[in-house]
C-alpha cells in the first residue's frame, strides 16, 4: 500500500527544516509519488515559491476556515497556547478528503531510511510512542497527565510522524475533532501538548505503535533507551523535538550538554542539507 499525500506544517523560521525533511524523505522513500501539502499561517510569498520550485507536486495553503477559527478561539481563551498556534495546523490532516492514506511529518524530522513498513498496518493510525511511554509511564485518559503505569498500559504516541487512514478511521473522527478544541474542555488538559493532545484523545484507542527507530526523538533519546535501545545510526527517522533545532546553533551547546549524541545528530542533519543544496539545479 502507499500514501497519497505527505502533509507538514511550516513557518518562516521552520522553512529550512521543511526543506531538509522533504528532501531526506524523498531521497529515502522513492516509492512515494503522491502530493505534498505544506500547511502554514505565516509563510511569505517568497517562502512558498521557494518550496514549490524545489519539490514536485507541492502546494502551500492555510488551514480551512473552520479549523482556523476554532484554533483562534482556543488560543484567545488559553493565551499560553498562542505562541504555539501553528502546531494545531496538523489537525487539517483529519479534514482532508478520504482519497487514501496520509502521511504527516513534522518539519524537524530527518529521514535516514525507508518508512514503507509503516504502511503495512491496517490500523486507522500508525505512530510511535511518546515520551511518557518511553519513560515507562502512561497518560491519564482524560487529562493526558503523565502518571505511573498500572496493570494496563494504554497507548500514547508522539504526533511527529503519523500514518493516517481516513477510510479506516471513518467519518466520525473529523466530527469528533471540534469538541476537543472547545476552550472549556481544553481546561482539563494537563500536558503541555497542543495538536498531539488532540490526536491522542481522538485515536489512541485505534493506533498501532511502531518501533522507536521510526521516530527517535533526540530530546528524549536517553530516556528512549529504557524502552527500546535504538542507536542513532540505526534510526530511520531522527526527530529534533524540543527547542534545540539543527538550524538554531545558539541552542546547540545546551542540547549537547544534556546529551552529547546531539552533536552527532546535528552533523547528520547538516550533511543531509548540504547534499540537497549541492544536488539542486
PDB file of N, CA and C in Angstrom, residues 202-246:
ATOM      1  N   UNK A 202      -8.337  11.564  20.202  1.00  0.00           N
ATOM      2  CA  UNK A 202      -9.159  11.042  19.115  1.00  0.00           C
ATOM      3  C   UNK A 202      -8.863   9.585  18.791  1.00  0.00           C
ATOM      4  N   UNK A 203      -7.576   9.204  18.772  1.00  0.00           N
ATOM      5  CA  UNK A 203      -7.215   7.955  18.111  1.00  0.00           C
ATOM      6  C   UNK A 203      -6.313   7.023  18.912  1.00  0.00           C
ATOM      7  N   UNK A 204      -6.051   7.292  20.171  1.00  0.00           N
ATOM      8  CA  UNK A 204      -5.113   6.422  20.877  1.00  0.00           C
ATOM      9  C   UNK A 204      -5.664   5.016  21.092  1.00  0.00           C
ATOM     10  N   UNK A 205      -6.986   4.859  21.016  1.00  0.00           N
ATOM     11  CA  UNK A 205      -7.563   3.517  21.124  1.00  0.00           C
ATOM     12  C   UNK A 205      -7.508   2.761  19.800  1.00  0.00           C
ATOM     13  N   UNK A 206      -7.073   3.453  18.743  1.00  0.00           N
ATOM     14  CA  UNK A 206      -7.063   2.832  17.418  1.00  0.00           C
ATOM     15  C   UNK A 206      -5.702   2.951  16.753  1.00  0.00           C
ATOM     16  N   UNK A 207      -4.676   3.225  17.547  1.00  0.00           N
ATOM     17  CA  UNK A 207      -3.340   3.412  16.994  1.00  0.00           C
ATOM     18  C   UNK A 207      -2.554   2.112  17.048  1.00  0.00           C
ATOM     19  N   UNK A 208      -1.764   1.875  16.019  1.00  0.00           N
ATOM     20  CA  UNK A 208      -0.775   0.796  16.020  1.00  0.00           C
ATOM     21  C   UNK A 208       0.581   1.441  16.267  1.00  0.00           C
ATOM     22  N   UNK A 209       1.246   1.035  17.335  1.00  0.00           N
ATOM     23  CA  UNK A 209       2.532   1.635  17.680  1.00  0.00           C
ATOM     24  C   UNK A 209       3.659   0.969  16.917  1.00  0.00           C
ATOM     25  N   UNK A 210       4.501   1.790  16.321  1.00  0.00           N
ATOM     26  CA  UNK A 210       5.683   1.309  15.611  1.00  0.00           C
ATOM     27  C   UNK A 210       6.903   1.476  16.507  1.00  0.00           C
ATOM     28  N   UNK A 211       8.014   0.896  16.092  1.00  0.00           N
ATOM     29  CA  UNK A 211       9.234   0.971  16.880  1.00  0.00           C
ATOM     30  C   UNK A 211       9.833   2.363  16.907  1.00  0.00           C
ATOM     31  N   UNK A 212      10.606   2.628  17.944  1.00  0.00           N
ATOM     32  CA  UNK A 212      11.224   3.934  18.124  1.00  0.00           C
ATOM     33  C   UNK A 212      12.166   4.297  16.988  1.00  0.00           C
ATOM     34  N   UNK A 213      12.662   3.317  16.256  1.00  0.00           N
ATOM     35  CA  UNK A 213      13.552   3.602  15.128  1.00  0.00           C
ATOM     36  C   UNK A 213      12.881   4.474  14.080  1.00  0.00           C
ATOM     37  N   UNK A 214      11.546   4.479  14.047  1.00  0.00           N
ATOM     38  CA  UNK A 214      10.823   5.281  13.072  1.00  0.00           C
ATOM     39  C   UNK A 214      10.525   6.693  13.577  1.00  0.00           C
ATOM     40  N   UNK A 215      10.912   6.988  14.797  1.00  0.00           N
ATOM     41  CA  UNK A 215      10.735   8.339  15.332  1.00  0.00           C
ATOM     42  C   UNK A 215      11.589   8.450  16.583  1.00  0.00           C
ATOM     43  N   UNK A 216      12.901   8.509  16.382  1.00  0.00           N
ATOM     44  CA  UNK A 216      13.822   8.609  17.514  1.00  0.00           C
ATOM     45  C   UNK A 216      13.911  10.074  17.921  1.00  0.00           C
ATOM     46  N   UNK A 217      13.243  10.409  19.002  1.00  0.00           N
ATOM     47  CA  UNK A 217      13.210  11.797  19.459  1.00  0.00           C
ATOM     48  C   UNK A 217      14.531  12.142  20.139  1.00  0.00           C
ATOM     49  N   UNK A 218      15.253  13.055  19.537  1.00  0.00           N
ATOM     50  CA  UNK A 218      16.580  13.394  20.044  1.00  0.00           C
ATOM     51  C   UNK A 218      16.480  13.986  21.447  1.00  0.00           C
ATOM     52  N   UNK A 219      15.436  14.760  21.705  1.00  0.00           N
ATOM     53  CA  UNK A 219      15.270  15.344  23.029  1.00  0.00           C
ATOM     54  C   UNK A 219      14.974  14.333  24.117  1.00  0.00           C
ATOM     55  N   UNK A 220      14.537  13.133  23.721  1.00  0.00           N
ATOM     56  CA  UNK A 220      14.235  12.077  24.691  1.00  0.00           C
ATOM     57  C   UNK A 220      15.066  10.829  24.417  1.00  0.00           C
ATOM     58  N   UNK A 221      16.169  10.980  23.706  1.00  0.00           N
ATOM     59  CA  UNK A 221      16.931   9.818  23.255  1.00  0.00           C
ATOM     60  C   UNK A 221      17.391   8.954  24.420  1.00  0.00           C
ATOM     61  N   UNK A 222      17.936   9.580  25.442  1.00  0.00           N
ATOM     62  CA  UNK A 222      18.443   8.799  26.573  1.00  0.00           C
ATOM     63  C   UNK A 222      17.316   8.035  27.258  1.00  0.00           C
ATOM     64  N   UNK A 223      16.164   8.688  27.425  1.00  0.00           N
ATOM     65  CA  UNK A 223      15.026   8.018  28.055  1.00  0.00           C
ATOM     66  C   UNK A 223      14.518   6.878  27.200  1.00  0.00           C
ATOM     67  N   UNK A 224      14.603   7.046  25.878  1.00  0.00           N
ATOM     68  CA  UNK A 224      14.056   6.023  24.988  1.00  0.00           C
ATOM     69  C   UNK A 224      14.822   4.715  25.085  1.00  0.00           C
ATOM     70  N   UNK A 225      16.063   4.759  25.532  1.00  0.00           N
ATOM     71  CA  UNK A 225      16.843   3.528  25.627  1.00  0.00           C
ATOM     72  C   UNK A 225      16.272   2.585  26.681  1.00  0.00           C
ATOM     73  N   UNK A 226      15.549   3.127  27.647  1.00  0.00           N
ATOM     74  CA  UNK A 226      14.909   2.267  28.639  1.00  0.00           C
ATOM     75  C   UNK A 226      13.742   1.501  28.030  1.00  0.00           C
ATOM     76  N   UNK A 227      13.169   2.054  26.973  1.00  0.00           N
ATOM     77  CA  UNK A 227      12.023   1.426  26.310  1.00  0.00           C
ATOM     78  C   UNK A 227      12.477   0.530  25.162  1.00  0.00           C
ATOM     79  N   UNK A 228      13.365   1.052  24.346  1.00  0.00           N
ATOM     80  CA  UNK A 228      13.848   0.312  23.182  1.00  0.00           C
ATOM     81  C   UNK A 228      15.200   0.901  22.777  1.00  0.00           C
ATOM     82  N   UNK A 229      16.295   0.185  22.944  1.00  0.00           N
ATOM     83  CA  UNK A 229      17.624   0.744  22.671  1.00  0.00           C
ATOM     84  C   UNK A 229      17.916   0.844  21.173  1.00  0.00           C
ATOM     85  N   UNK A 230      17.656   2.001  20.601  1.00  0.00           N
ATOM     86  CA  UNK A 230      17.903   2.241  19.181  1.00  0.00           C
ATOM     87  C   UNK A 230      19.085   3.199  19.045  1.00  0.00           C
ATOM     88  N   UNK A 231      20.233   2.719  18.607  1.00  0.00           N
ATOM     89  CA  UNK A 231      21.366   3.620  18.391  1.00  0.00           C
ATOM     90  C   UNK A 231      21.046   4.647  17.309  1.00  0.00           C
ATOM     91  N   UNK A 232      21.694   5.785  17.394  1.00  0.00           N
ATOM     92  CA  UNK A 232      21.471   6.853  16.427  1.00  0.00           C
ATOM     93  C   UNK A 232      21.628   6.343  14.996  1.00  0.00           C
ATOM     94  N   UNK A 233      22.641   5.539  14.762  1.00  0.00           N
ATOM     95  CA  UNK A 233      22.928   5.064  13.409  1.00  0.00           C
ATOM     96  C   UNK A 233      21.852   4.140  12.865  1.00  0.00           C
ATOM     97  N   UNK A 234      21.059   3.539  13.747  1.00  0.00           N
ATOM     98  CA  UNK A 234      20.032   2.591  13.305  1.00  0.00           C
ATOM     99  C   UNK A 234      18.666   3.231  13.110  1.00  0.00           C
ATOM    100  N   UNK A 235      18.521   4.473  13.489  1.00  0.00           N
ATOM    101  CA  UNK A 235      17.215   5.132  13.388  1.00  0.00           C
ATOM    102  C   UNK A 235      16.894   5.461  11.939  1.00  0.00           C
ATOM    103  N   UNK A 236      15.687   5.154  11.535  1.00  0.00           N
ATOM    104  CA  UNK A 236      15.241   5.521  10.187  1.00  0.00           C
ATOM    105  C   UNK A 236      14.760   6.965  10.134  1.00  0.00           C
ATOM    106  N   UNK A 237      14.337   7.484  11.279  1.00  0.00           N
ATOM    107  CA  UNK A 237      13.882   8.874  11.360  1.00  0.00           C
ATOM    108  C   UNK A 237      14.409   9.483  12.651  1.00  0.00           C
ATOM    109  N   UNK A 238      15.092  10.614  12.528  1.00  0.00           N
ATOM    110  CA  UNK A 238      15.510  11.390  13.692  1.00  0.00           C
ATOM    111  C   UNK A 238      14.543  12.555  13.855  1.00  0.00           C
ATOM    112  N   UNK A 239      14.137  12.791  15.079  1.00  0.00           N
ATOM    113  CA  UNK A 239      13.161  13.843  15.371  1.00  0.00           C
ATOM    114  C   UNK A 239      13.800  14.828  16.344  1.00  0.00           C
ATOM    115  N   UNK A 240      14.055  16.037  15.869  1.00  0.00           N
ATOM    116  CA  UNK A 240      14.682  17.062  16.706  1.00  0.00           C
ATOM    117  C   UNK A 240      13.593  17.798  17.490  1.00  0.00           C
ATOM    118  N   UNK A 241      12.962  17.056  18.403  1.00  0.00           N
ATOM    119  CA  UNK A 241      11.895  17.631  19.214  1.00  0.00           C
ATOM    120  C   UNK A 241      12.480  18.598  20.242  1.00  0.00           C
ATOM    121  N   UNK A 242      11.643  19.466  20.747  1.00  0.00           N
ATOM    122  CA  UNK A 242      12.126  20.450  21.705  1.00  0.00           C
ATOM    123  C   UNK A 242      12.635  21.700  21.004  1.00  0.00           C
ATOM    124  N   UNK A 243      13.183  22.607  21.782  1.00  0.00           N
ATOM    125  CA  UNK A 243      13.585  23.896  21.238  1.00  0.00           C
ATOM    126  C   UNK A 243      14.902  23.916  20.498  1.00  0.00           C
ATOM    127  N   UNK A 244      15.740  22.900  20.661  1.00  0.00           N
ATOM    128  CA  UNK A 244      17.065  22.881  20.029  1.00  0.00           C
ATOM    129  C   UNK A 244      16.955  22.296  18.623  1.00  0.00           C
ATOM    130  N   UNK A 245      16.788  23.167  17.642  1.00  0.00           N
ATOM    131  CA  UNK A 245      16.686  22.730  16.257  1.00  0.00           C
ATOM    132  C   UNK A 245      18.059  22.787  15.585  1.00  0.00           C
ATOM    133  N   UNK A 246      18.285  21.949  14.593  1.00  0.00           N
ATOM    134  CA  UNK A 246      19.590  21.957  13.920  1.00  0.00           C
ATOM    135  C   UNK A 246      19.941  23.304  13.304  1.00  0.00           C
TER     136      UNK A 246
END
